[in-house]
PDB file of C-alpha atoms and ligand atoms in Angstrom:
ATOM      1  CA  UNK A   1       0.000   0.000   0.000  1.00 62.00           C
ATOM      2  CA  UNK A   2       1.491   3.735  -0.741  1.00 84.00           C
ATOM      3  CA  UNK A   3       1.835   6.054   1.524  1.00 94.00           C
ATOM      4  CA  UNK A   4      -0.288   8.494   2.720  1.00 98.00           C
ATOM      5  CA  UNK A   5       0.259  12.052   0.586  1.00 98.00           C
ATOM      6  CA  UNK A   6       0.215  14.144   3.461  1.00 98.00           C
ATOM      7  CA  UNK A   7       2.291  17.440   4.006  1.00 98.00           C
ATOM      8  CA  UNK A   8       2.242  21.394   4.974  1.00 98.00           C
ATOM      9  CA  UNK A   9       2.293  24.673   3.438  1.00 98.00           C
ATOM     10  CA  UNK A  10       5.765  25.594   3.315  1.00 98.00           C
ATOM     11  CA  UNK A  11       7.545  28.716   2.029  1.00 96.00           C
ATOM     12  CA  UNK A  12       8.726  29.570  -1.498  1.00 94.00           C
ATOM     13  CA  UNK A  13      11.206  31.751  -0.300  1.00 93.00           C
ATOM     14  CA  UNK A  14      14.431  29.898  -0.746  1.00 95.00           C
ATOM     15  CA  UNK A  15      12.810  28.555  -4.393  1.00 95.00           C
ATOM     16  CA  UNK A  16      11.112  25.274  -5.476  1.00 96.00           C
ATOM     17  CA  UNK A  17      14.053  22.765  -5.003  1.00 98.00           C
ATOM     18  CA  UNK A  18      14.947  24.358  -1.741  1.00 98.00           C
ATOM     19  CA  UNK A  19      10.944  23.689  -0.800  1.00 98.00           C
ATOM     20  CA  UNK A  20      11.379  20.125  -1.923  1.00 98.00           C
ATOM     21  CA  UNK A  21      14.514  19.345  -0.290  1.00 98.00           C
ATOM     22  CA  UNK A  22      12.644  20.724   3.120  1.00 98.00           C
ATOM     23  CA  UNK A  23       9.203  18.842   2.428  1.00 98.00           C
ATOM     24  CA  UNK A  24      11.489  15.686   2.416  1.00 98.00           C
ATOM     25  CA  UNK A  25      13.351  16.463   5.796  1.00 98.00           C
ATOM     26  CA  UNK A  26       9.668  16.911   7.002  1.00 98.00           C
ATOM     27  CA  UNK A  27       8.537  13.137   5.837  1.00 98.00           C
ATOM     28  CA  UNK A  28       6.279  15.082   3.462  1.00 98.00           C
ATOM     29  CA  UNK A  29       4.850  13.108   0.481  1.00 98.00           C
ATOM     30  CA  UNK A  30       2.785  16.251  -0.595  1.00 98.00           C
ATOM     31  CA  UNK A  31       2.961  20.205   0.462  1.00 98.00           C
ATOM     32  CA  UNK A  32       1.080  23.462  -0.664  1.00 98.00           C
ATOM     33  CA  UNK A  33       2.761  26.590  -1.559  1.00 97.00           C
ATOM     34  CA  UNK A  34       1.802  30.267  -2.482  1.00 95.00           C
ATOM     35  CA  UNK A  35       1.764  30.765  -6.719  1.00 91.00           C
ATOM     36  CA  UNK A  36       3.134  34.156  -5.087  1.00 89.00           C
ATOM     37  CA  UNK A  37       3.338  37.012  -1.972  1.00 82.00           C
ATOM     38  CA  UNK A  38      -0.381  36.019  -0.852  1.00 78.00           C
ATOM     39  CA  UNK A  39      -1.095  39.614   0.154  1.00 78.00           C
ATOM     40  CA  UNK A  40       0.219  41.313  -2.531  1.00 69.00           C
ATOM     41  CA  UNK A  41       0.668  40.647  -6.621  1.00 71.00           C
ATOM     42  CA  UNK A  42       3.617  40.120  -7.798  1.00 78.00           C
ATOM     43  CA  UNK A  43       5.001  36.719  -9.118  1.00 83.00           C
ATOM     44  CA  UNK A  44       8.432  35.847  -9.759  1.00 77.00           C
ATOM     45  CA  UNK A  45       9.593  34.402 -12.677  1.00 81.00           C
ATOM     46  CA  UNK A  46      10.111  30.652 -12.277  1.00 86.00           C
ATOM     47  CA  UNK A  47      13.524  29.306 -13.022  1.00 92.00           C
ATOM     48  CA  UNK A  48      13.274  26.229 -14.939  1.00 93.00           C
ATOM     49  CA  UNK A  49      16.535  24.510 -13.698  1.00 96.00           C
ATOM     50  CA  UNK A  50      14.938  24.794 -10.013  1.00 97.00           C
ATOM     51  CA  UNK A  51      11.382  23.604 -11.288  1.00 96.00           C
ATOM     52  CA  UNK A  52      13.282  20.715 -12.512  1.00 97.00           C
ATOM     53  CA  UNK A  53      15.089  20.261  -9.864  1.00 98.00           C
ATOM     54  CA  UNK A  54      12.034  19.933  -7.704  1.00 98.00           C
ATOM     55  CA  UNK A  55      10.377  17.518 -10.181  1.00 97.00           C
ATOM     56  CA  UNK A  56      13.400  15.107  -9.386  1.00 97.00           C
ATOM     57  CA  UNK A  57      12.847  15.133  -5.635  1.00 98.00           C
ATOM     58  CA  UNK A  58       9.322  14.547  -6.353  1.00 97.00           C
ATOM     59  CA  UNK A  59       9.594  11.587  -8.058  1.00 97.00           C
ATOM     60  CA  UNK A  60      12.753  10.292  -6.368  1.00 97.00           C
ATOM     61  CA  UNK A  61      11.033  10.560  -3.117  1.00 97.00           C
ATOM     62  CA  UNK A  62       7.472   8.752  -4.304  1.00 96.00           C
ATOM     63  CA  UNK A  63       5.512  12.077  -3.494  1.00 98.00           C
ATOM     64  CA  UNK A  64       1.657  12.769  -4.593  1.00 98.00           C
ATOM     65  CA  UNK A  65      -0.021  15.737  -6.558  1.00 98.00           C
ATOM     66  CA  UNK A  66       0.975  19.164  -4.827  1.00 98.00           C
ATOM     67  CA  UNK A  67      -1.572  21.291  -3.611  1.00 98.00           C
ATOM     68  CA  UNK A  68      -0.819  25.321  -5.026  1.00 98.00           C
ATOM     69  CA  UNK A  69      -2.282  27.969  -3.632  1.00 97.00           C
ATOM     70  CA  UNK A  70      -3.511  31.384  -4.877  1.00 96.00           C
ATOM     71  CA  UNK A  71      -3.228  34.505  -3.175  1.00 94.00           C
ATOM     72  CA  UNK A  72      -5.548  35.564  -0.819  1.00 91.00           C
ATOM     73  CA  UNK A  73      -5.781  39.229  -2.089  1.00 91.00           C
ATOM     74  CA  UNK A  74      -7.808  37.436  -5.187  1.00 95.00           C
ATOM     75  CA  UNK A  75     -11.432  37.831  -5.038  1.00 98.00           C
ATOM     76  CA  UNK A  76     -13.274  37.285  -8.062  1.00 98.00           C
ATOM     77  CA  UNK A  77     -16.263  38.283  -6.905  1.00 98.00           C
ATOM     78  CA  UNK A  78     -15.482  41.990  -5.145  1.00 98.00           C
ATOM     79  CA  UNK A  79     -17.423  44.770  -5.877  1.00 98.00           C
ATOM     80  CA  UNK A  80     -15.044  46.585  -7.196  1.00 98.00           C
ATOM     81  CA  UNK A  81     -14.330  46.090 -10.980  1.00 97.00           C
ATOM     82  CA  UNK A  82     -10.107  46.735 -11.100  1.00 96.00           C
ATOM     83  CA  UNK A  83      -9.764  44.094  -8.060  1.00 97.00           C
ATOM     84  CA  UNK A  84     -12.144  41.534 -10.141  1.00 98.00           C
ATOM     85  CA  UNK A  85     -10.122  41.818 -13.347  1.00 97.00           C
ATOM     86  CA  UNK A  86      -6.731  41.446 -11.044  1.00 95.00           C
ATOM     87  CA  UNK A  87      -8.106  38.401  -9.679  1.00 97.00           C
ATOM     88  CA  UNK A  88      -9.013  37.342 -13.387  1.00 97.00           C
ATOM     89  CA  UNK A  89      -5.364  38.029 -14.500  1.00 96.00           C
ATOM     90  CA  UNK A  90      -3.768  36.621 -11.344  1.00 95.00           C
ATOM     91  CA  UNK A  91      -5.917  33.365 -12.085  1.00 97.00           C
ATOM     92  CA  UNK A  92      -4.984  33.101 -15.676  1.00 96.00           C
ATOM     93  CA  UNK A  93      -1.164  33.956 -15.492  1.00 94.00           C
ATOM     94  CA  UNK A  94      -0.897  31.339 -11.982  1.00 96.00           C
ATOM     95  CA  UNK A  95      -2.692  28.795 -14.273  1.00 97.00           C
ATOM     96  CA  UNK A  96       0.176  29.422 -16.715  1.00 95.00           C
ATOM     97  CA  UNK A  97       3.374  29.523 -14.732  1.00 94.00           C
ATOM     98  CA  UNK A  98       1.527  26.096 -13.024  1.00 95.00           C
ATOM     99  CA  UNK A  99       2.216  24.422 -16.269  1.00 95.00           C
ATOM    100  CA  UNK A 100       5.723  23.930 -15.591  1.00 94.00           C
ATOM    101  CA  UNK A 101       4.693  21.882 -12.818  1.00 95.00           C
ATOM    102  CA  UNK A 102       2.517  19.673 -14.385  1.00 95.00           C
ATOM    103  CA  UNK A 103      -0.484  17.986 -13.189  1.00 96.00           C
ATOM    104  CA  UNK A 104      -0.542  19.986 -10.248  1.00 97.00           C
ATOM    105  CA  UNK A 105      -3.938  21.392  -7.538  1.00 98.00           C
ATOM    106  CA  UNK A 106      -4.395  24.995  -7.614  1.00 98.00           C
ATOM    107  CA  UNK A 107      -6.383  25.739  -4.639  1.00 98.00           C
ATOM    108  CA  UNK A 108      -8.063  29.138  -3.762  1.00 98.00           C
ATOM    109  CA  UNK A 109     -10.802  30.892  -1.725  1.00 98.00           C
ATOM    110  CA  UNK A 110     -13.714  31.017  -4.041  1.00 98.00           C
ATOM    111  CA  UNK A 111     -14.248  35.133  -2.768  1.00 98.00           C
ATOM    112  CA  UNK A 112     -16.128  37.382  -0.949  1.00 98.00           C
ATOM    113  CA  UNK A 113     -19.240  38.941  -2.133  1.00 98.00           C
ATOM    114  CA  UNK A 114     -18.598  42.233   0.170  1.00 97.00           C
ATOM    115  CA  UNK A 115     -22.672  42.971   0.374  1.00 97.00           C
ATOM    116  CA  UNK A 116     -23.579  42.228  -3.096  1.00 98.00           C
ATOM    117  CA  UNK A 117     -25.578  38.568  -1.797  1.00 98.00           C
ATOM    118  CA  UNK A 118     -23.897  35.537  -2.326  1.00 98.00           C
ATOM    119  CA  UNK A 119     -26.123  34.760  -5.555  1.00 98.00           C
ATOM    120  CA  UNK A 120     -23.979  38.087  -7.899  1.00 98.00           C
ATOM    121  CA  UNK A 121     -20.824  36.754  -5.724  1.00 98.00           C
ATOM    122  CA  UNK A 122     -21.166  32.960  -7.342  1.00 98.00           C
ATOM    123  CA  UNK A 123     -22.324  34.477 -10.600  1.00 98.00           C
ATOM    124  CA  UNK A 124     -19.025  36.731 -10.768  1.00 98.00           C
ATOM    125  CA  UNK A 125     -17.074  33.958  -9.946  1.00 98.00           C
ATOM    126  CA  UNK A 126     -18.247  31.527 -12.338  1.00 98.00           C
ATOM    127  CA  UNK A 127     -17.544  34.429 -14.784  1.00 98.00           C
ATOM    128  CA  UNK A 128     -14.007  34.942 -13.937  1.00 98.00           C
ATOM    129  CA  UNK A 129     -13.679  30.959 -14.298  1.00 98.00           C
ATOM    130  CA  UNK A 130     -15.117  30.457 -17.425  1.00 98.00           C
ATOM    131  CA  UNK A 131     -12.015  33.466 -18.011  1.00 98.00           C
ATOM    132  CA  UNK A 132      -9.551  32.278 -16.709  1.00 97.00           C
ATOM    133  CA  UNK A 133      -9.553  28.326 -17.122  1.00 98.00           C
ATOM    134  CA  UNK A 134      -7.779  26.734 -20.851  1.00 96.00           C
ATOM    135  CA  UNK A 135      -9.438  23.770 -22.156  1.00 96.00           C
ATOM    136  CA  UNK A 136      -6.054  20.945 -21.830  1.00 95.00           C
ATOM    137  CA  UNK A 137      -4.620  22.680 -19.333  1.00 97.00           C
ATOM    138  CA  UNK A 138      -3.109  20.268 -16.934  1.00 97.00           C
ATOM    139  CA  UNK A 139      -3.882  21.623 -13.632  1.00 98.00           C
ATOM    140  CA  UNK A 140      -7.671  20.945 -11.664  1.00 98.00           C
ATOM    141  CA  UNK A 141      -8.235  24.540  -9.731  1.00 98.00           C
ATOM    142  CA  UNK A 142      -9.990  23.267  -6.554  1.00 98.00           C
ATOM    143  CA  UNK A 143     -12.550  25.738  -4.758  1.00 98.00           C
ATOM    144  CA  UNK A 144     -11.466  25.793  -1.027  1.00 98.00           C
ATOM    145  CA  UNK A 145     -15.072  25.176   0.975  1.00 98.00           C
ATOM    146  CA  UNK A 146     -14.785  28.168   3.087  1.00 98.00           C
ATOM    147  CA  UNK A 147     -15.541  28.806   7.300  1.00 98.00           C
ATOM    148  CA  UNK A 148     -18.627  31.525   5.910  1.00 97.00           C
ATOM    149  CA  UNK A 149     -16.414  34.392   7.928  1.00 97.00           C
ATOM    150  CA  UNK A 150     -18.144  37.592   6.926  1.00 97.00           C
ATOM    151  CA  UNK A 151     -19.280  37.322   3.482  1.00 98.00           C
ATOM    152  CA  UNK A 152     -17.114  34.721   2.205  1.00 98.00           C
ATOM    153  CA  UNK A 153     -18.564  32.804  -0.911  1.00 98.00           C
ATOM    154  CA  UNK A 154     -18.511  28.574  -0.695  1.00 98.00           C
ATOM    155  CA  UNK A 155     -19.713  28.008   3.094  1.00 98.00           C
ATOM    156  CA  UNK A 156     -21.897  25.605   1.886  1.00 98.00           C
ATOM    157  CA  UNK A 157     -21.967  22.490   0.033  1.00 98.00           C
ATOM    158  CA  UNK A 158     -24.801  24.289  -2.319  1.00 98.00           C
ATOM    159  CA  UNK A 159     -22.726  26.839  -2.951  1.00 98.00           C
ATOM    160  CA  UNK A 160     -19.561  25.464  -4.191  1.00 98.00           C
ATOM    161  CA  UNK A 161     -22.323  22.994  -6.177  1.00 98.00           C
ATOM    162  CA  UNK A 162     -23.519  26.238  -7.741  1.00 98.00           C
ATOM    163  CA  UNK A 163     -19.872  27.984  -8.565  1.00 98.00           C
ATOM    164  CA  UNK A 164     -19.304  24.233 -10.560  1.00 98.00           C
ATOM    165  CA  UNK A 165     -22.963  24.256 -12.380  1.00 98.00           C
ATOM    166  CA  UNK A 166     -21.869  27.740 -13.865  1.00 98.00           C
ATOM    167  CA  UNK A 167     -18.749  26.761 -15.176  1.00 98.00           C
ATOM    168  CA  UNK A 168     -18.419  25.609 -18.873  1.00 98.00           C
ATOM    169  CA  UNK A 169     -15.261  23.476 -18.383  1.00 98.00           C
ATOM    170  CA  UNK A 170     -16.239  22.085 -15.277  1.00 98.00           C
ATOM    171  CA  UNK A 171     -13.942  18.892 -15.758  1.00 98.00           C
ATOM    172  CA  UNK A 172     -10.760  21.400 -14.698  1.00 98.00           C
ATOM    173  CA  UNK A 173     -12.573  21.886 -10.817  1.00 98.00           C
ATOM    174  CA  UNK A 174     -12.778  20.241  -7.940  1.00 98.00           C
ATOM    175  CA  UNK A 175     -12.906  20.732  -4.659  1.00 99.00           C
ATOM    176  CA  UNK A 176     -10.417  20.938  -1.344  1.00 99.00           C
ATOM    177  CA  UNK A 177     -12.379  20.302   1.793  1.00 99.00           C
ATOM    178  CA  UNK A 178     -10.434  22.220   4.849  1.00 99.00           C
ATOM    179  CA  UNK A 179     -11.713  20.491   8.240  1.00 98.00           C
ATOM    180  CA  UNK A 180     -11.147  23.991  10.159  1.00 98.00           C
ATOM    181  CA  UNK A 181     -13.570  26.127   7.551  1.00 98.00           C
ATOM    182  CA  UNK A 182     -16.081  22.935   7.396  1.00 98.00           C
ATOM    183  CA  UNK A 183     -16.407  22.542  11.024  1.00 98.00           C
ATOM    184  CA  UNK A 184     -16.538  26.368  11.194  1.00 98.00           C
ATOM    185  CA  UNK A 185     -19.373  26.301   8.442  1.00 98.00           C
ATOM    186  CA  UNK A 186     -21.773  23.455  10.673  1.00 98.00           C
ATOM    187  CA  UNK A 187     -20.654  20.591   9.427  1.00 98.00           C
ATOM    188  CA  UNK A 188     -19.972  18.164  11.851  1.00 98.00           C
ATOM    189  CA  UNK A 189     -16.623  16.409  10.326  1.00 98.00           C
ATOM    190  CA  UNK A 190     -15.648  15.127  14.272  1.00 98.00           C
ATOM    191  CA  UNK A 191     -19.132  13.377  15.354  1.00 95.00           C
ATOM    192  CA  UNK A 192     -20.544  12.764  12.139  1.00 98.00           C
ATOM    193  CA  UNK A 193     -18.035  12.286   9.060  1.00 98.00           C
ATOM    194  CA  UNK A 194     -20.002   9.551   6.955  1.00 98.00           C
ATOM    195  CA  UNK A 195     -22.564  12.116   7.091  1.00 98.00           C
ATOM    196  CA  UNK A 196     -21.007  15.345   6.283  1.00 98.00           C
ATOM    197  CA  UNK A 197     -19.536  12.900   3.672  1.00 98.00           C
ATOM    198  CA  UNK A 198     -22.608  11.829   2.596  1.00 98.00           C
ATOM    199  CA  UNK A 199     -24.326  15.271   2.145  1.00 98.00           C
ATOM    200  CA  UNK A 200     -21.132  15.916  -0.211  1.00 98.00           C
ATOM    201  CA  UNK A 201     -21.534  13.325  -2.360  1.00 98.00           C
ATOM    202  CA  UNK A 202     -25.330  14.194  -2.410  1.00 98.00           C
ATOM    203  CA  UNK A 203     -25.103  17.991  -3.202  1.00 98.00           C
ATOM    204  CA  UNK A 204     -21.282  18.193  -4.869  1.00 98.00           C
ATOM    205  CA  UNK A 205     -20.347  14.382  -5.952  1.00 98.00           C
ATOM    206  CA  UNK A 206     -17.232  12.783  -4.311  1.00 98.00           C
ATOM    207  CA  UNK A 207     -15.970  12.488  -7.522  1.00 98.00           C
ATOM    208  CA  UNK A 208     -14.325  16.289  -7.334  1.00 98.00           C
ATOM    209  CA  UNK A 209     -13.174  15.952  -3.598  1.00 99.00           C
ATOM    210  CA  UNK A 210      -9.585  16.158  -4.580  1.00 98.00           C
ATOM    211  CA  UNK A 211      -7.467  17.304  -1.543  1.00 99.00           C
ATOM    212  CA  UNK A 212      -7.815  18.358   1.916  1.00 99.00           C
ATOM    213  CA  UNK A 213      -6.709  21.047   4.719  1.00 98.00           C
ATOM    214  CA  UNK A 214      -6.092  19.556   7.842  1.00 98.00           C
ATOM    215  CA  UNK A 215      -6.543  21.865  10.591  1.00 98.00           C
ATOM    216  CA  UNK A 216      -8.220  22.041  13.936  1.00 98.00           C
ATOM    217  CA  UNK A 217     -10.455  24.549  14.846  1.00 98.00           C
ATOM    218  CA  UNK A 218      -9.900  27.050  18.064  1.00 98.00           C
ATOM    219  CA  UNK A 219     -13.881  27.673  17.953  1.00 98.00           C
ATOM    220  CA  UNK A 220     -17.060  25.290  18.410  1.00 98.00           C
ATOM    221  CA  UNK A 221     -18.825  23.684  15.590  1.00 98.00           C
ATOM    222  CA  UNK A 222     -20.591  26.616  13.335  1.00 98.00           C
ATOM    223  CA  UNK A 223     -18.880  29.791  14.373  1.00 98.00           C
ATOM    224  CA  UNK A 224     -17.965  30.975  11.391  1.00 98.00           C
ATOM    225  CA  UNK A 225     -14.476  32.198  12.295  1.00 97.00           C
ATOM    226  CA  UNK A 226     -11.732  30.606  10.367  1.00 98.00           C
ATOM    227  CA  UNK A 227      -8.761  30.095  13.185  1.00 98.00           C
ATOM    228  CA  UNK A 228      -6.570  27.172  12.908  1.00 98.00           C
ATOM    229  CA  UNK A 229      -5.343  25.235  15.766  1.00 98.00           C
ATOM    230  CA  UNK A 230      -2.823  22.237  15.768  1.00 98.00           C
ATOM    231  CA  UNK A 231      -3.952  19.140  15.530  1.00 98.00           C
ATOM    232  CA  UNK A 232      -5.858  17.791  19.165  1.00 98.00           C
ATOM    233  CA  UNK A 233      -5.355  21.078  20.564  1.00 98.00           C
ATOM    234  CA  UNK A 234      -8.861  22.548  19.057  1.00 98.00           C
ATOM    235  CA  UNK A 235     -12.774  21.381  19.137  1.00 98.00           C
ATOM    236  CA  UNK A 236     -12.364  19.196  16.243  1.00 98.00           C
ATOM    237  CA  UNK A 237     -10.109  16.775  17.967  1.00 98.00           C
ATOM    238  CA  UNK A 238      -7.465  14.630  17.311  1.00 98.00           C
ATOM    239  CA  UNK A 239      -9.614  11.205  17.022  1.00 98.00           C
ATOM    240  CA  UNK A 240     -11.445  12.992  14.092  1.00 98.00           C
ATOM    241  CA  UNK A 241      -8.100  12.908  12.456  1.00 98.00           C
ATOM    242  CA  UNK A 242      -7.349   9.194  12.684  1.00 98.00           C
ATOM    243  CA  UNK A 243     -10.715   8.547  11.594  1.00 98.00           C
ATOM    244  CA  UNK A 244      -9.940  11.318   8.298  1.00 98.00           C
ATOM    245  CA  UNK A 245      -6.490   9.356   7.422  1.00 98.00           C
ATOM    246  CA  UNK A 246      -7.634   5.212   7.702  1.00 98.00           C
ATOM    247  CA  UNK A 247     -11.430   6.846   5.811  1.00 98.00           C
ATOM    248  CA  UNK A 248     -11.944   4.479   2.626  1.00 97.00           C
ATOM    249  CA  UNK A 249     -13.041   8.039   0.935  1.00 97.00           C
ATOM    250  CA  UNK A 250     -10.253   9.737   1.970  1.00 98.00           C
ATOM    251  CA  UNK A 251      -6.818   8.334   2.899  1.00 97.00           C
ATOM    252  CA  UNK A 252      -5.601   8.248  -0.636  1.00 97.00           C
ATOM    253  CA  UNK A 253      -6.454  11.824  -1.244  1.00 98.00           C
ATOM    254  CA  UNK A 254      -3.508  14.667  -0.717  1.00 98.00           C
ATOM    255  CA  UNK A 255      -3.509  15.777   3.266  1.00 99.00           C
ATOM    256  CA  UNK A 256      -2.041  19.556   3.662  1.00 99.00           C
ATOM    257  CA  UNK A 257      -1.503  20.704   7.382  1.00 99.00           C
ATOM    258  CA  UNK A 258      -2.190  24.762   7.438  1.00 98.00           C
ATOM    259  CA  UNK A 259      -1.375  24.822  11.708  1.00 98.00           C
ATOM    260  CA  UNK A 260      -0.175  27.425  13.576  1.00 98.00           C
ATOM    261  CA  UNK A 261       3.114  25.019  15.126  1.00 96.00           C
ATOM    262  CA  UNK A 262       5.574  26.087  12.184  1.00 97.00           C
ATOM    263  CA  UNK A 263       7.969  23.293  10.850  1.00 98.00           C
ATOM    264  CA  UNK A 264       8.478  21.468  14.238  1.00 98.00           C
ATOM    265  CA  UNK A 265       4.685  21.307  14.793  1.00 98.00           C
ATOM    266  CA  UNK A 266       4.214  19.766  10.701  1.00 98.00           C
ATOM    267  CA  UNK A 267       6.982  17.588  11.245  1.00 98.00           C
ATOM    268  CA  UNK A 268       5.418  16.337  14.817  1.00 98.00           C
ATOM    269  CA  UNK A 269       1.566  15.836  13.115  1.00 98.00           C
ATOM    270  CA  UNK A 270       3.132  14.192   9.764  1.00 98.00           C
ATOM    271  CA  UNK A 271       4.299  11.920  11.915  1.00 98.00           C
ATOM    272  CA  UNK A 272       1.019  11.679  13.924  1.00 98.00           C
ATOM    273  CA  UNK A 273      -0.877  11.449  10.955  1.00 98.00           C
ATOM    274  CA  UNK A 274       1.087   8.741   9.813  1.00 98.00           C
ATOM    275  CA  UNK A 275       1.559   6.494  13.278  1.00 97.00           C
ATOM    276  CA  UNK A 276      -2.878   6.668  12.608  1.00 98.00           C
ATOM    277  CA  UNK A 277      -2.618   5.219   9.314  1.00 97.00           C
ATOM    278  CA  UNK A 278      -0.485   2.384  11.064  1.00 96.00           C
ATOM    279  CA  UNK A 279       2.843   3.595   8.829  1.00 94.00           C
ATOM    280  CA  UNK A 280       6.290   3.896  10.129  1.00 82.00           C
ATOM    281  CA  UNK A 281       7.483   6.755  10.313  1.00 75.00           C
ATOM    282  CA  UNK A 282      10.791   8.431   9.535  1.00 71.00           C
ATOM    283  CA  UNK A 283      11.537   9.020  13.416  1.00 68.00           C
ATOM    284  CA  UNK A 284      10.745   5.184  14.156  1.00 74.00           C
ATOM    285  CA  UNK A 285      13.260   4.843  11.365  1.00 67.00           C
ATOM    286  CA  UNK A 286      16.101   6.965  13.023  1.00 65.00           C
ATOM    287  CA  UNK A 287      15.539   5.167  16.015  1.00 56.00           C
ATOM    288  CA  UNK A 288      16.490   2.137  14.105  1.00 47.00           C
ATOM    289  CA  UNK A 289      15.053  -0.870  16.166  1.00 44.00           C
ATOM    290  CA  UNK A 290      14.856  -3.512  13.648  1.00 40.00           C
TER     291      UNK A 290
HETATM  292 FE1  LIG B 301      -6.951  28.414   1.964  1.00 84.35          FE
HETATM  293 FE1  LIG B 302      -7.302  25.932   4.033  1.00 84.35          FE
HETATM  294 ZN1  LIG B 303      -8.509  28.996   7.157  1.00 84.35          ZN
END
């Protein structure tokens, strides 16, 4: 049996090799990064020799699909025109660079409707979708469901269901279900997962449940307020997470920490994460008892 594809958001900062190289010191088989600076545009040329570079610690080191993901400043679905047609241009150029990287997720918030009523909010993003996404192109863009903090679009199953009716090439989306936002939105992914999973598959499809955010959440079920906690330390609990990794539906799906514990704290619930799906891990390794 392979691995689990589980892994964290780590930093571009040092470039893509560099982010590889790191991902493998963390036991990593998968890890999400920013396309670029999340709060602000700008997006560095990619260097091929370190894209390649990368490539060839991905495949020496067996890892899954990575998880991109877009800038938060992008909201296709503002009410004001020049930040809708940066988000559209963002989109379209990240879609672009990601070709270098083949086959890879590129994950983002679906937007905030900022008053206008969630109805012109999913309109204006299906708009800036059927924009942005190229017919062959190799990534699947994954809406993120969301936690429903202030007037976020994609708190509900129906709504990310809507977004994908609206969208012409709907075979380049899927979806990335963060347990934080979920729980956050109402749905009960610690108590009641075969249900929430369920009610997926009945208003979405599991067929486009491509990836997930593992987080905790530091408020109870349905507060709508989007703050991560480690693993165990929040209301979601850290049985909920064994349950998520050994899940028939799940465990073969790519597993992306976003926890507050930096890289000691992803290295610690990789290997938490792992011990659950009954896998050695690289610290039983080191201690070398057989
Ligand atoms: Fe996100
Ligand atoms: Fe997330
Ligand atoms: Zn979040």
């Amino acid at each position: 049996m392979t691995r689990l594809c589980v892994g964290c958001h780590l930093s571009t900062a040092q470039g893509y090799a560099a982010m590889g190289q790191q991902a493998v010191d963390l036991d990593a088989t998968t890890f999400a990064f920013f396309t670029r600076n999340p709060r602000g545009g700008n997006a560095r040329p990619l260097d091929p020799d370190d894209v390649r570079a990368l490539g060839e610690t991905l495949a020496t080191h067996g890892f899954g699909t990575l998880v991109a993901h877009a800038p938060y400043t992008m909201n296709l679905c503002s009410a004001k025109e020049d930040t809708v047609a940066f988000a559209r241009r963002t989109m379209a150029s990240d879609l672009e660079r990601l070709e270098s990287l083949p086959g890879t997720y590129y994950n983002f918030h679906p937007g905030s409707h900022v008053g206008q009523g969630a109805e012109t909010g999913i309109r204006l993003i299906c708009e800036g979708l059927n924009e942005a996404l190229v017919p062959g192109q190799s990534t699947t863009v994954l809406l993120e469901t969301m936690a429903g903090k202030g007037s976020e679009v994609g708190r509900t199953f129906e709504e990310l269901a809507a977004i994908i009716d609206g969208v012409q090439h709907d075979e380049l989306l899927g979806v990335c279900l963060d347990t934080c936002h979920v729980w956050d939105g109402g749905y009960d992914v610690s108590g009641r997962l075969d249900e929430v999973l369920a009610e997926f598959d009945r208003v979405i499809g599991l067929g486009r449940l491509k990836a997930l955010h593992l987080n905790d959440s530091m408020n109870p079920l349905g507060s709508h307020k989007d703050r991560h906690a480690q693993l165990g330390e929040g209301h979601i609990g850290l049985d909920a997470f064994a349950a998520i990794v050994r899940h028939p539906l799940l465990r073969t799906l790519p597993m992306v920490l976003e926890t507050p514990g930096g890289l000691e704290g992803y290295r610690r619930e990789i290997a938490l994460l792992r011990g659950f799906a009954g896998e050695a891990t690289a610290q039983d390794k080191e201690g070398g008892s057989q």
